[in-house]
mmCIF file of C-alpha atoms in Angstrom:
data_model
loop_
_atom_site.group_PDB
_atom_site.id
_atom_site.type_symbol
_atom_site.label_atom_id
_atom_site.label_comp_id
_atom_site.label_asym_id
_atom_site.label_seq_id
_atom_site.Cartn_x
_atom_site.Cartn_y
_atom_site.Cartn_z
ATOM 1 C CA UNK L 3 120.130 190.181 55.295
ATOM 2 C CA UNK L 4 122.737 187.847 53.518
ATOM 3 C CA UNK L 5 123.534 184.468 55.201
ATOM 4 C CA UNK L 6 126.861 183.984 55.911
ATOM 5 C CA UNK L 7 128.726 181.180 53.373
ATOM 6 C CA UNK L 8 130.979 180.391 56.533
ATOM 7 C CA UNK L 9 131.646 181.238 60.101
ATOM 8 C CA UNK L 10 128.004 180.916 60.898
ATOM 9 C CA UNK L 11 128.892 178.871 63.840
ATOM 10 C CA UNK L 12 130.464 181.737 65.415
ATOM 11 C CA UNK L 13 127.870 182.867 67.919
ATOM 12 C CA UNK L 14 124.154 182.476 68.123
ATOM 13 C CA UNK L 15 121.831 185.085 66.835
ATOM 14 C CA UNK L 16 119.438 187.019 69.523
ATOM 15 C CA UNK L 17 116.930 189.599 69.055
ATOM 16 C CA UNK L 18 118.453 193.181 69.458
ATOM 17 C CA UNK L 19 116.264 193.480 72.632
ATOM 18 C CA UNK L 20 117.319 190.828 74.765
ATOM 19 C CA UNK L 21 120.749 191.789 74.244
ATOM 20 C CA UNK L 22 119.816 195.395 75.441
ATOM 21 C CA UNK L 23 119.410 197.127 72.090
ATOM 22 C CA UNK L 24 116.456 199.098 70.961
ATOM 23 C CA UNK L 25 115.580 197.419 67.630
ATOM 24 C CA UNK L 26 114.520 200.412 65.874
ATOM 25 C CA UNK L 27 117.890 202.396 66.999
ATOM 26 C CA UNK L 28 119.810 199.459 65.821
ATOM 27 C CA UNK L 29 118.186 199.531 62.289
ATOM 28 C CA UNK L 30 119.032 202.983 61.947
ATOM 29 C CA UNK L 31 122.775 201.764 61.810
ATOM 30 C CA UNK L 32 121.890 199.835 58.611
ATOM 31 C CA UNK L 33 119.815 202.759 57.105
ATOM 32 C CA UNK L 34 122.495 205.313 57.934
ATOM 33 C CA UNK L 35 125.060 203.073 55.808
ATOM 34 C CA UNK L 36 122.348 202.107 53.040
ATOM 35 C CA UNK L 37 121.942 206.146 52.551
ATOM 36 C CA UNK L 38 125.808 206.118 51.996
ATOM 37 C CA UNK L 39 126.073 203.451 49.640
ATOM 38 C CA UNK L 40 122.683 204.938 47.691
ATOM 39 C CA UNK L 41 124.737 208.266 47.742
ATOM 40 C CA UNK L 42 127.586 206.419 46.200
ATOM 41 C CA UNK L 43 129.930 207.322 48.772
ATOM 42 C CA UNK L 44 130.746 203.646 49.742
ATOM 43 C CA UNK L 45 130.389 200.719 47.255
ATOM 44 C CA UNK L 46 128.866 198.258 49.922
ATOM 45 C CA UNK L 47 129.520 197.577 53.689
ATOM 46 C CA UNK L 48 129.608 194.704 56.215
ATOM 47 C CA UNK L 49 128.024 195.423 60.042
ATOM 48 C CA UNK L 50 128.648 193.191 62.510
ATOM 49 C CA UNK L 51 127.682 194.302 66.412
ATOM 50 C CA UNK L 52 127.776 191.282 69.320
ATOM 51 C CA UNK L 53 127.311 191.629 72.842
ATOM 52 C CA UNK L 54 127.270 189.182 75.618
ATOM 53 C CA UNK L 55 128.528 186.693 73.445
ATOM 54 C CA UNK L 56 125.741 186.603 70.690
ATOM 55 C CA UNK L 57 125.054 188.102 67.496
ATOM 56 C CA UNK L 58 122.630 191.239 67.489
ATOM 57 C CA UNK L 59 123.625 192.327 63.955
ATOM 58 C CA UNK L 60 125.144 191.103 61.081
ATOM 59 C CA UNK L 61 124.256 192.751 57.850
ATOM 60 C CA UNK L 62 125.766 192.886 54.378
ATOM 61 C CA UNK L 63 125.186 195.944 52.146
ATOM 62 C CA UNK L 64 125.813 197.039 48.463
ATOM 63 C CA UNK L 65 128.353 195.674 46.369
ATOM 64 C CA UNK L 66 131.013 193.690 46.778
ATOM 65 C CA UNK L 67 132.688 194.963 43.611
ATOM 66 C CA UNK L 68 131.436 198.474 42.333
ATOM 67 C CA UNK L 69 132.989 197.256 38.639
ATOM 68 C CA UNK L 70 130.658 194.534 38.524
ATOM 69 C CA UNK L 71 127.780 195.023 40.818
ATOM 70 C CA UNK L 72 128.354 191.600 42.627
ATOM 71 C CA UNK L 73 126.521 191.551 45.918
ATOM 72 C CA UNK L 74 127.938 192.057 49.392
ATOM 73 C CA UNK L 75 128.293 189.052 51.559
ATOM 74 C CA UNK L 76 128.935 189.018 55.533
ATOM 75 C CA UNK L 77 131.681 186.397 54.605
ATOM 76 C CA UNK L 78 133.255 189.098 51.768
ATOM 77 C CA UNK L 79 137.329 188.974 52.034
ATOM 78 C CA UNK L 80 138.789 192.439 52.706
ATOM 79 C CA UNK L 81 142.353 193.898 53.056
ATOM 80 C CA UNK L 82 142.034 194.977 56.894
ATOM 81 C CA UNK L 83 145.427 196.809 56.680
ATOM 82 C CA UNK L 84 146.111 198.054 59.909
ATOM 83 C CA UNK L 85 143.556 195.880 61.930
ATOM 84 C CA UNK L 86 146.576 193.271 61.614
ATOM 85 C CA UNK L 87 148.488 194.732 64.082
ATOM 86 C CA UNK L 88 146.665 193.577 66.858
ATOM 87 C CA UNK L 89 146.982 189.963 65.775
ATOM 88 C CA UNK L 90 150.539 190.327 65.657
ATOM 89 C CA UNK L 91 150.669 192.223 69.157
ATOM 90 C CA UNK L 92 148.793 189.325 70.430
ATOM 91 C CA UNK L 93 151.281 186.786 68.784
ATOM 92 C CA UNK L 94 154.319 188.652 70.551
ATOM 93 C CA UNK L 95 152.578 188.490 74.085
ATOM 94 C CA UNK L 96 151.800 185.097 73.455
ATOM 95 C CA UNK L 97 155.415 184.421 72.878
ATOM 96 C CA UNK L 98 155.939 186.314 76.262
ATOM 97 C CA UNK L 99 153.885 184.086 78.152
ATOM 98 C CA UNK L 100 155.902 181.229 77.109
ATOM 99 C CA UNK L 101 158.939 182.699 78.321
ATOM 100 C CA UNK L 102 160.459 183.110 75.052
ATOM 101 C CA UNK L 103 160.686 186.981 75.200
ATOM 102 C CA UNK L 104 160.609 189.997 77.560
ATOM 103 C CA UNK L 105 158.657 193.269 76.525
ATOM 104 C CA UNK L 106 161.700 195.158 78.196
ATOM 105 C CA UNK L 107 164.154 193.374 75.881
ATOM 106 C CA UNK L 108 166.040 195.381 73.607
ATOM 107 C CA UNK L 109 165.035 194.645 69.976
ATOM 108 C CA UNK L 110 168.450 194.171 68.523
ATOM 109 C CA UNK L 111 168.752 190.904 71.278
ATOM 110 C CA UNK L 112 166.906 189.259 68.261
ATOM 111 C CA UNK L 113 167.126 191.593 65.439
ATOM 112 C CA UNK L 114 171.101 192.714 65.348
ATOM 113 C CA UNK L 115 170.760 195.247 62.913
ATOM 114 C CA UNK L 116 168.838 197.493 65.485
ATOM 115 C CA UNK L 117 171.605 197.397 67.669
ATOM 116 C CA UNK L 118 173.026 201.235 67.109
ATOM 117 C CA UNK L 119 169.956 203.231 65.569
ATOM 118 C CA UNK L 120 170.577 206.682 65.039
ATOM 119 C CA UNK L 121 168.169 209.644 64.988
ATOM 120 C CA UNK L 122 167.627 212.154 62.191
ATOM 121 C CA UNK L 123 167.982 215.750 63.871
ATOM 122 C CA UNK L 124 166.706 218.635 61.739
ATOM 123 C CA UNK L 125 167.939 222.324 62.703
ATOM 124 C CA UNK L 126 167.502 225.284 60.173
ATOM 125 C CA UNK L 127 167.081 222.955 57.032
ATOM 126 C CA UNK L 128 170.144 220.544 57.727
ATOM 127 C CA UNK L 129 169.804 217.092 58.794
ATOM 128 C CA UNK L 130 172.367 215.773 61.486
ATOM 129 C CA UNK L 131 172.379 212.374 62.689
ATOM 130 C CA UNK L 132 173.289 211.592 66.177
ATOM 131 C CA UNK L 133 173.028 207.721 68.185
ATOM 132 C CA UNK L 134 170.130 206.853 69.882
ATOM 133 C CA UNK L 135 170.384 207.700 73.536
ATOM 134 C CA UNK L 136 168.531 204.726 74.843
ATOM 135 C CA UNK L 137 167.767 200.917 73.093
ATOM 136 C CA UNK L 138 164.821 200.112 71.124
ATOM 137 C CA UNK L 139 162.556 197.892 72.936
ATOM 138 C CA UNK L 140 160.099 194.703 72.252
ATOM 139 C CA UNK L 141 157.098 197.273 74.367
ATOM 140 C CA UNK L 142 158.526 200.273 72.155
ATOM 141 C CA UNK L 143 157.511 198.262 68.913
ATOM 142 C CA UNK L 144 154.199 197.377 70.820
ATOM 143 C CA UNK L 145 152.974 200.698 71.568
ATOM 144 C CA UNK L 146 154.407 202.917 68.864
ATOM 145 C CA UNK L 147 157.391 204.372 70.738
ATOM 146 C CA UNK L 148 160.398 202.841 68.763
ATOM 147 C CA UNK L 149 160.982 206.376 66.890
ATOM 148 C CA UNK L 150 160.152 205.159 63.768
ATOM 149 C CA UNK L 151 157.284 206.496 61.596
ATOM 150 C CA UNK L 152 155.152 205.915 58.100
ATOM 151 C CA UNK L 153 156.344 207.765 54.550
ATOM 152 C CA UNK L 154 152.516 208.694 54.206
ATOM 153 C CA UNK L 155 151.946 210.534 57.505
ATOM 154 C CA UNK L 156 154.645 213.645 56.217
ATOM 155 C CA UNK L 157 157.118 214.954 54.623
ATOM 156 C CA UNK L 158 160.221 214.790 57.177
ATOM 157 C CA UNK L 159 163.707 214.137 55.790
ATOM 158 C CA UNK L 160 163.282 210.511 57.745
ATOM 159 C CA UNK L 161 159.706 209.905 55.607
ATOM 160 C CA UNK L 162 161.870 210.909 52.492
ATOM 161 C CA UNK L 163 164.295 208.466 53.013
ATOM 162 C CA UNK L 164 161.305 205.546 53.729
ATOM 163 C CA UNK L 165 159.993 206.427 50.871
ATOM 164 C CA UNK L 166 163.201 206.506 48.187
ATOM 165 C CA UNK L 167 163.869 203.133 49.679
ATOM 166 C CA UNK L 168 160.252 202.336 48.754
ATOM 167 C CA UNK L 169 160.069 200.675 52.523
ATOM 168 C CA UNK L 170 156.543 199.374 51.952
ATOM 169 C CA UNK L 171 157.504 197.014 49.036
ATOM 170 C CA UNK L 172 156.000 193.309 49.623
ATOM 171 C CA UNK L 173 158.889 192.068 47.547
ATOM 172 C CA UNK L 174 161.365 191.621 50.447
ATOM 173 C CA UNK L 175 161.063 189.081 53.077
ATOM 174 C CA UNK L 176 160.291 190.331 56.795
ATOM 175 C CA UNK L 177 164.402 189.486 57.755
ATOM 176 C CA UNK L 178 165.189 191.709 54.639
ATOM 177 C CA UNK L 179 162.592 194.669 55.495
ATOM 178 C CA UNK L 180 164.361 194.941 59.034
ATOM 179 C CA UNK L 181 167.525 194.954 57.717
ATOM 180 C CA UNK L 182 166.583 197.803 55.337
ATOM 181 C CA UNK L 183 164.655 199.995 57.679
ATOM 182 C CA UNK L 184 167.318 199.909 60.380
ATOM 183 C CA UNK L 185 169.799 201.252 57.765
ATOM 184 C CA UNK L 186 167.548 204.240 57.742
ATOM 185 C CA UNK L 187 167.918 206.764 60.509
ATOM 186 C CA UNK L 188 164.776 207.008 63.250
ATOM 187 C CA UNK L 189 162.550 210.160 63.044
ATOM 188 C CA UNK L 190 162.325 210.449 67.061
ATOM 189 C CA UNK L 191 164.115 209.424 70.107
ATOM 190 C CA UNK L 192 163.099 206.016 71.094
ATOM 191 C CA UNK L 193 160.756 205.845 73.989
ATOM 192 C CA UNK L 194 160.201 210.055 73.811
ATOM 193 C CA UNK L 195 156.892 210.009 71.840
ATOM 194 C CA UNK L 196 154.097 208.062 70.516
ATOM 195 C CA UNK L 197 154.498 208.202 66.424
ATOM 196 C CA UNK L 198 152.598 205.658 64.526
ATOM 197 C CA UNK L 199 154.652 204.022 62.287
ATOM 198 C CA UNK L 200 156.187 200.675 60.807
ATOM 199 C CA UNK L 201 157.132 199.318 64.403
ATOM 200 C CA UNK L 202 154.593 196.238 64.205
ATOM 201 C CA UNK L 203 156.296 195.449 60.652
ATOM 202 C CA UNK L 204 159.625 194.903 62.524
ATOM 203 C CA UNK L 205 157.532 193.323 65.464
ATOM 204 C CA UNK L 206 156.404 190.752 62.754
ATOM 205 C CA UNK L 207 160.150 190.182 61.759
ATOM 206 C CA UNK L 208 160.867 189.614 65.398
ATOM 207 C CA UNK L 209 158.140 187.179 65.870
ATOM 208 C CA UNK L 210 159.646 185.391 63.243
ATOM 209 C CA UNK L 211 162.977 185.000 64.677
ATOM 210 C CA UNK L 212 161.543 184.092 68.145
ATOM 211 C CA UNK L 213 159.195 181.443 66.969
ATOM 212 C CA UNK L 214 162.080 180.027 64.308
ATOM 213 C CA UNK L 215 159.285 180.073 61.809
ATOM 214 C CA UNK L 216 157.927 182.448 58.961
ATOM 215 C CA UNK L 217 155.070 185.288 60.562
ATOM 216 C CA UNK L 218 152.398 183.225 58.184
ATOM 217 C CA UNK L 219 153.148 179.914 59.594
ATOM 218 C CA UNK L 220 153.011 180.928 63.248
ATOM 219 C CA UNK L 221 149.898 183.095 62.713
ATOM 220 C CA UNK L 222 148.093 180.351 61.186
ATOM 221 C CA UNK L 223 149.039 177.428 63.459
ATOM 222 C CA UNK L 224 148.872 179.533 67.214
ATOM 223 C CA UNK L 225 145.853 181.923 65.946
ATOM 224 C CA UNK L 226 144.017 181.153 62.859
ATOM 225 C CA UNK L 227 143.403 177.302 63.015
ATOM 226 C CA UNK L 228 142.667 177.358 66.534
ATOM 227 C CA UNK L 229 140.308 180.208 66.666
ATOM 228 C CA UNK L 230 138.548 178.788 63.142
ATOM 229 C CA UNK L 231 139.428 181.924 60.907
ATOM 230 C CA UNK L 232 139.350 180.114 57.739
ATOM 231 C CA UNK L 233 139.581 182.937 55.617
ATOM 232 C CA UNK L 234 142.575 185.184 57.164
ATOM 233 C CA UNK L 235 145.760 185.181 56.134
ATOM 234 C CA UNK L 236 148.599 187.258 53.541
ATOM 235 C CA UNK L 237 146.900 186.489 50.191
ATOM 236 C CA UNK L 238 143.460 184.735 49.315
ATOM 237 C CA UNK L 239 144.043 181.529 47.487
ATOM 238 C CA UNK L 240 142.422 181.003 43.884
ATOM 239 C CA UNK L 241 139.242 179.121 44.825
ATOM 240 C CA UNK L 242 138.036 182.293 46.991
ATOM 241 C CA UNK L 243 139.277 185.427 45.213
ATOM 242 C CA UNK L 244 135.513 185.693 43.473
ATOM 243 C CA UNK L 245 134.973 186.693 47.502
ATOM 244 C CA UNK L 246 137.387 189.981 47.161
ATOM 245 C CA UNK L 247 136.032 193.329 48.133
ATOM 246 C CA UNK L 248 136.685 196.116 45.651
ATOM 247 C CA UNK L 249 136.778 199.983 45.793
ATOM 248 C CA UNK L 250 135.876 202.541 43.299
ATOM 249 C CA UNK L 251 138.073 202.851 40.853
ATOM 250 C CA UNK L 252 137.932 206.696 41.654
ATOM 251 C CA UNK L 253 137.394 208.007 45.505
ATOM 252 C CA UNK L 254 133.910 210.279 45.151
ATOM 253 C CA UNK L 255 135.702 212.428 47.618
ATOM 254 C CA UNK L 256 138.001 213.086 45.348
ATOM 255 C CA UNK L 257 142.038 213.308 46.391
ATOM 256 C CA UNK L 258 144.670 210.845 45.532
ATOM 257 C CA UNK L 259 143.327 207.270 45.612
ATOM 258 C CA UNK L 260 144.794 204.626 48.191
ATOM 259 C CA UNK L 261 146.876 201.853 45.799
ATOM 260 C CA UNK L 262 145.015 199.105 47.406
ATOM 261 C CA UNK L 263 147.628 195.831 47.597
ATOM 262 C CA UNK L 264 146.494 192.672 45.314
ATOM 263 C CA UNK L 265 145.532 189.787 47.409
ATOM 264 C CA UNK L 266 145.701 187.566 45.006
ATOM 265 C CA UNK L 267 149.559 187.556 44.703
ATOM 266 C CA UNK L 268 151.670 185.780 47.450
ATOM 267 C CA UNK L 269 154.109 188.640 49.024
ATOM 268 C CA UNK L 270 157.228 187.889 50.115
ATOM 269 C CA UNK L 271 156.913 189.915 53.218
ATOM 270 C CA UNK L 272 154.306 188.983 55.606
ATOM 271 C CA UNK L 273 153.688 192.571 56.786
ATOM 272 C CA UNK L 274 153.220 192.428 60.527
ATOM 273 C CA UNK L 275 151.507 196.182 60.370
ATOM 274 C CA UNK L 276 149.017 195.738 57.616
ATOM 275 C CA UNK L 277 149.547 192.781 55.467
ATOM 276 C CA UNK L 278 146.255 190.360 56.263
ATOM 277 C CA UNK L 279 143.105 189.889 54.579
ATOM 278 C CA UNK L 280 139.991 188.703 56.740
ATOM 279 C CA UNK L 281 135.935 188.750 56.801
ATOM 280 C CA UNK L 282 133.754 189.854 59.457
ATOM 281 C CA UNK L 283 133.127 186.309 60.660
ATOM 282 C CA UNK L 284 136.908 185.536 60.730
ATOM 283 C CA UNK L 285 137.979 188.600 62.833
ATOM 284 C CA UNK L 286 134.751 188.460 65.220
ATOM 285 C CA UNK L 287 136.048 185.292 66.661
ATOM 286 C CA UNK L 288 139.465 186.981 67.317
ATOM 287 C CA UNK L 289 137.613 190.221 68.970
ATOM 288 C CA UNK L 290 135.508 187.612 70.843
ATOM 289 C CA UNK L 291 138.720 186.036 72.464
ATOM 290 C CA UNK L 292 139.957 189.032 73.239
ATOM 291 C CA UNK L 293 136.615 189.653 75.039
ATOM 292 C CA UNK L 294 136.498 186.654 76.630
ATOM 293 C CA UNK L 295 140.019 187.290 78.300
ATOM 294 C CA UNK L 296 141.795 185.347 75.841
ATOM 295 C CA UNK L 297 139.504 182.316 75.161
ATOM 296 C CA UNK L 298 137.159 180.934 72.588
ATOM 297 C CA UNK L 299 135.543 177.749 72.968
ATOM 298 C CA UNK L 300 138.325 175.354 74.600
ATOM 299 C CA UNK L 301 141.007 177.322 72.839
ATOM 300 C CA UNK L 302 143.053 179.645 75.022
ATOM 301 C CA UNK L 303 145.697 182.070 73.453
ATOM 302 C CA UNK L 304 146.439 184.240 76.004
ATOM 303 C CA UNK L 305 145.539 184.697 80.332
ATOM 304 C CA UNK L 306 143.062 187.206 81.326
ATOM 305 C CA UNK L 307 145.697 189.098 83.012
ATOM 306 C CA UNK L 308 147.523 189.509 79.731
ATOM 307 C CA UNK L 309 144.846 190.464 77.734
ATOM 308 C CA UNK L 310 144.291 193.308 80.671
ATOM 309 C CA UNK L 311 147.700 194.447 80.291
ATOM 310 C CA UNK L 312 147.598 194.312 76.353
ATOM 311 C CA UNK L 313 144.254 196.790 76.891
ATOM 312 C CA UNK L 314 145.635 198.885 79.305
ATOM 313 C CA UNK L 315 147.733 202.643 78.313
ATOM 314 C CA UNK L 316 151.334 201.995 78.282
ATOM 315 C CA UNK L 317 151.935 205.910 77.443
ATOM 316 C CA UNK L 318 151.468 207.512 80.557
ATOM 317 C CA UNK L 319 153.053 210.836 80.112
ATOM 318 C CA UNK L 320 154.521 210.205 76.643
ATOM 319 C CA UNK L 321 153.339 212.798 74.281
ATOM 320 C CA UNK L 322 151.746 212.052 71.048
ATOM 321 C CA UNK L 323 152.885 212.954 67.566
ATOM 322 C CA UNK L 324 150.151 213.622 65.134
ATOM 323 C CA UNK L 325 146.559 213.516 65.020
ATOM 324 C CA UNK L 326 145.904 209.514 65.036
ATOM 325 C CA UNK L 327 145.022 209.580 68.654
ATOM 326 C CA UNK L 328 142.224 211.037 69.574
ATOM 327 C CA UNK L 329 141.789 213.015 73.182
ATOM 328 C CA UNK L 330 140.666 210.922 75.937
ATOM 329 C CA UNK L 331 142.635 207.712 74.260
ATOM 330 C CA UNK L 332 146.131 206.125 74.825
ATOM 331 C CA UNK L 333 147.594 203.469 73.224
ATOM 332 C CA UNK L 334 148.194 199.774 74.738
ATOM 333 C CA UNK L 335 150.183 196.756 72.866
ATOM 334 C CA UNK L 336 148.498 197.099 69.632
ATOM 335 C CA UNK L 337 145.304 199.052 70.097
ATOM 336 C CA UNK L 338 144.046 202.390 71.156
ATOM 337 C CA UNK L 339 142.706 202.468 74.737
ATOM 338 C CA UNK L 340 140.104 204.688 75.917
ATOM 339 C CA UNK L 341 141.300 206.224 79.282
ATOM 340 C CA UNK L 342 138.088 208.876 80.150
ATOM 341 C CA UNK L 343 134.652 208.768 79.491
ATOM 342 C CA UNK L 344 134.899 212.463 78.454
ATOM 343 C CA UNK L 345 137.353 214.267 76.094
ATOM 344 C CA UNK L 346 136.571 212.163 72.875
ATOM 345 C CA UNK L 347 133.975 213.456 70.401
ATOM 346 C CA UNK L 348 132.089 209.967 70.834
ATOM 347 C CA UNK L 349 130.596 207.716 73.883
ATOM 348 C CA UNK L 350 132.285 204.987 75.200
ATOM 349 C CA UNK L 351 133.701 203.666 78.608
ATOM 350 C CA UNK L 352 137.305 203.854 79.776
ATOM 351 C CA UNK L 353 138.963 200.406 79.048
ATOM 352 C CA UNK L 354 137.487 200.478 75.540
ATOM 353 C CA UNK L 355 139.750 199.584 72.495
ATOM 354 C CA UNK L 356 139.953 199.952 68.792
ATOM 355 C CA UNK L 357 142.232 200.263 65.800
ATOM 356 C CA UNK L 358 141.296 200.510 62.113
ATOM 357 C CA UNK L 359 142.478 199.895 58.238
ATOM 358 C CA UNK L 360 143.350 202.496 56.130
ATOM 359 C CA UNK L 361 141.187 201.134 53.292
ATOM 360 C CA UNK L 362 138.004 201.835 55.723
ATOM 361 C CA UNK L 363 137.812 198.938 57.906
ATOM 362 C CA UNK L 364 137.431 199.018 61.933
ATOM 363 C CA UNK L 365 136.373 197.471 64.927
ATOM 364 C CA UNK L 366 135.930 198.591 68.527
ATOM 365 C CA UNK L 367 135.869 196.471 71.707
ATOM 366 C CA UNK L 368 134.466 197.752 74.980
ATOM 367 C CA UNK L 369 134.689 195.187 78.089
ATOM 368 C CA UNK L 370 132.245 197.525 80.330
ATOM 369 C CA UNK L 371 129.437 196.803 77.914
ATOM 370 C CA UNK L 372 130.333 193.230 76.851
ATOM 371 C CA UNK L 373 130.493 194.690 73.084
ATOM 372 C CA UNK L 374 132.363 194.583 70.087
ATOM 373 C CA UNK L 375 131.761 196.202 66.576
ATOM 374 C CA UNK L 376 133.290 195.559 62.991
ATOM 375 C CA UNK L 377 132.941 197.738 60.258
ATOM 376 C CA UNK L 378 134.306 196.539 56.959
ATOM 377 C CA UNK L 379 134.148 198.554 53.671
ATOM 378 C CA UNK L 380 136.613 198.850 51.066
ATOM 379 C CA UNK L 381 136.232 203.011 50.424
ATOM 380 C CA UNK L 382 139.618 203.074 48.798
ATOM 381 C CA UNK L 383 140.438 205.899 51.578
ATOM 382 C CA UNK L 384 140.093 206.005 55.441
ATOM 383 C CA UNK L 385 136.430 207.113 55.586
ATOM 384 C CA UNK L 386 137.263 208.202 59.010
ATOM 385 C CA UNK L 387 133.813 209.548 59.749
ATOM 386 C CA UNK L 388 132.386 206.272 59.273
ATOM 387 C CA UNK L 389 134.242 204.758 62.156
ATOM 388 C CA UNK L 390 132.849 207.315 64.455
ATOM 389 C CA UNK L 391 129.535 207.195 62.850
ATOM 390 C CA UNK L 392 129.335 203.506 63.423
ATOM 391 C CA UNK L 393 130.327 203.674 66.826
ATOM 392 C CA UNK L 394 127.810 206.626 67.891
ATOM 393 C CA UNK L 395 125.000 204.726 66.125
ATOM 394 C CA UNK L 396 125.899 201.361 68.132
ATOM 395 C CA UNK L 397 126.065 203.179 71.232
ATOM 396 C CA UNK L 398 122.930 205.447 70.851
ATOM 397 C CA UNK L 399 121.050 201.767 70.523
ATOM 398 C CA UNK L 400 121.957 200.650 73.891
ATOM 399 C CA UNK L 401 119.149 201.259 76.277
ATOM 400 C CA UNK L 402 119.630 198.603 78.877
#
């Protein structure tokens, strides 16, 4: 096992059997991912499994950069893309706890450009715009019911508008991004469906207004520094750039390669929906804080009630658009939330929550088991099968 260069003080190592794992079954997790690396389907991976506040598995496998064959380390820096969303959601909930915003507030209270959104209605190949029937709330941003979309999830007229506007460019400030997006129509009526979207990017702009500081500054001062997340941010400083994980030049599964953001460049936009880089030790601190109901060491980010609120289903009867939410899952505030023991295609407990990043990173937290797991790879595409395989293998190793 590769010792971590930083973050080693996160938690004590314990033998797997002390934590309720079968050592041989837990080692199978490493074997399965090593086999995928040997088959050249993954460049490398970091596997992190913790339970009862102790570390059961911490493995760095394969290459950090397949072009140079540099060795993966447990503190290699990854583009975590949408694993940014839970962090920015926590930031918004911290502001709620301070009385600075309400989740029922219209976002136009803070971002006036959203005062009169329009919805694109397609009928018979003709697109008509009509005023939204209700306002977009802060809760809508957190739970992806704001009526927005992502340009890469389809080819609707709104998604084409997003693409033409290059809405994902990192050259705008968060405020400029919000204004540009507000000029485009919504894909859905606010509150009518769950539709995965750029809503958390808008939430990042809202956090800036409410906190009166750049999103990067708020996250650094209020979350990263207090939790000791030293390697997490919107860019990697030059002295640490040798630690950046890279993907294969070509995806061995074929298809169009995801164009990975360059974390060496400092972006103007601090993208709340997908801009962060981080490491397994850093993100483990964040997840342990959530698993501890909002606290880590002598630091408290959120109250236990707010963490439970975040990890509760906020959809109810609201229908789900698309296939990103599996059966047996709803959505909370920044995370998918398991609502049933069955229905999903893998094991888990009601109340467990998870999310992932488009370039191969994922995590899950199961409060009932006092368990979390982190899988980090840079693939270069989704590698959805590995997220499920990782979780299946972790649960298969639990024998207490």
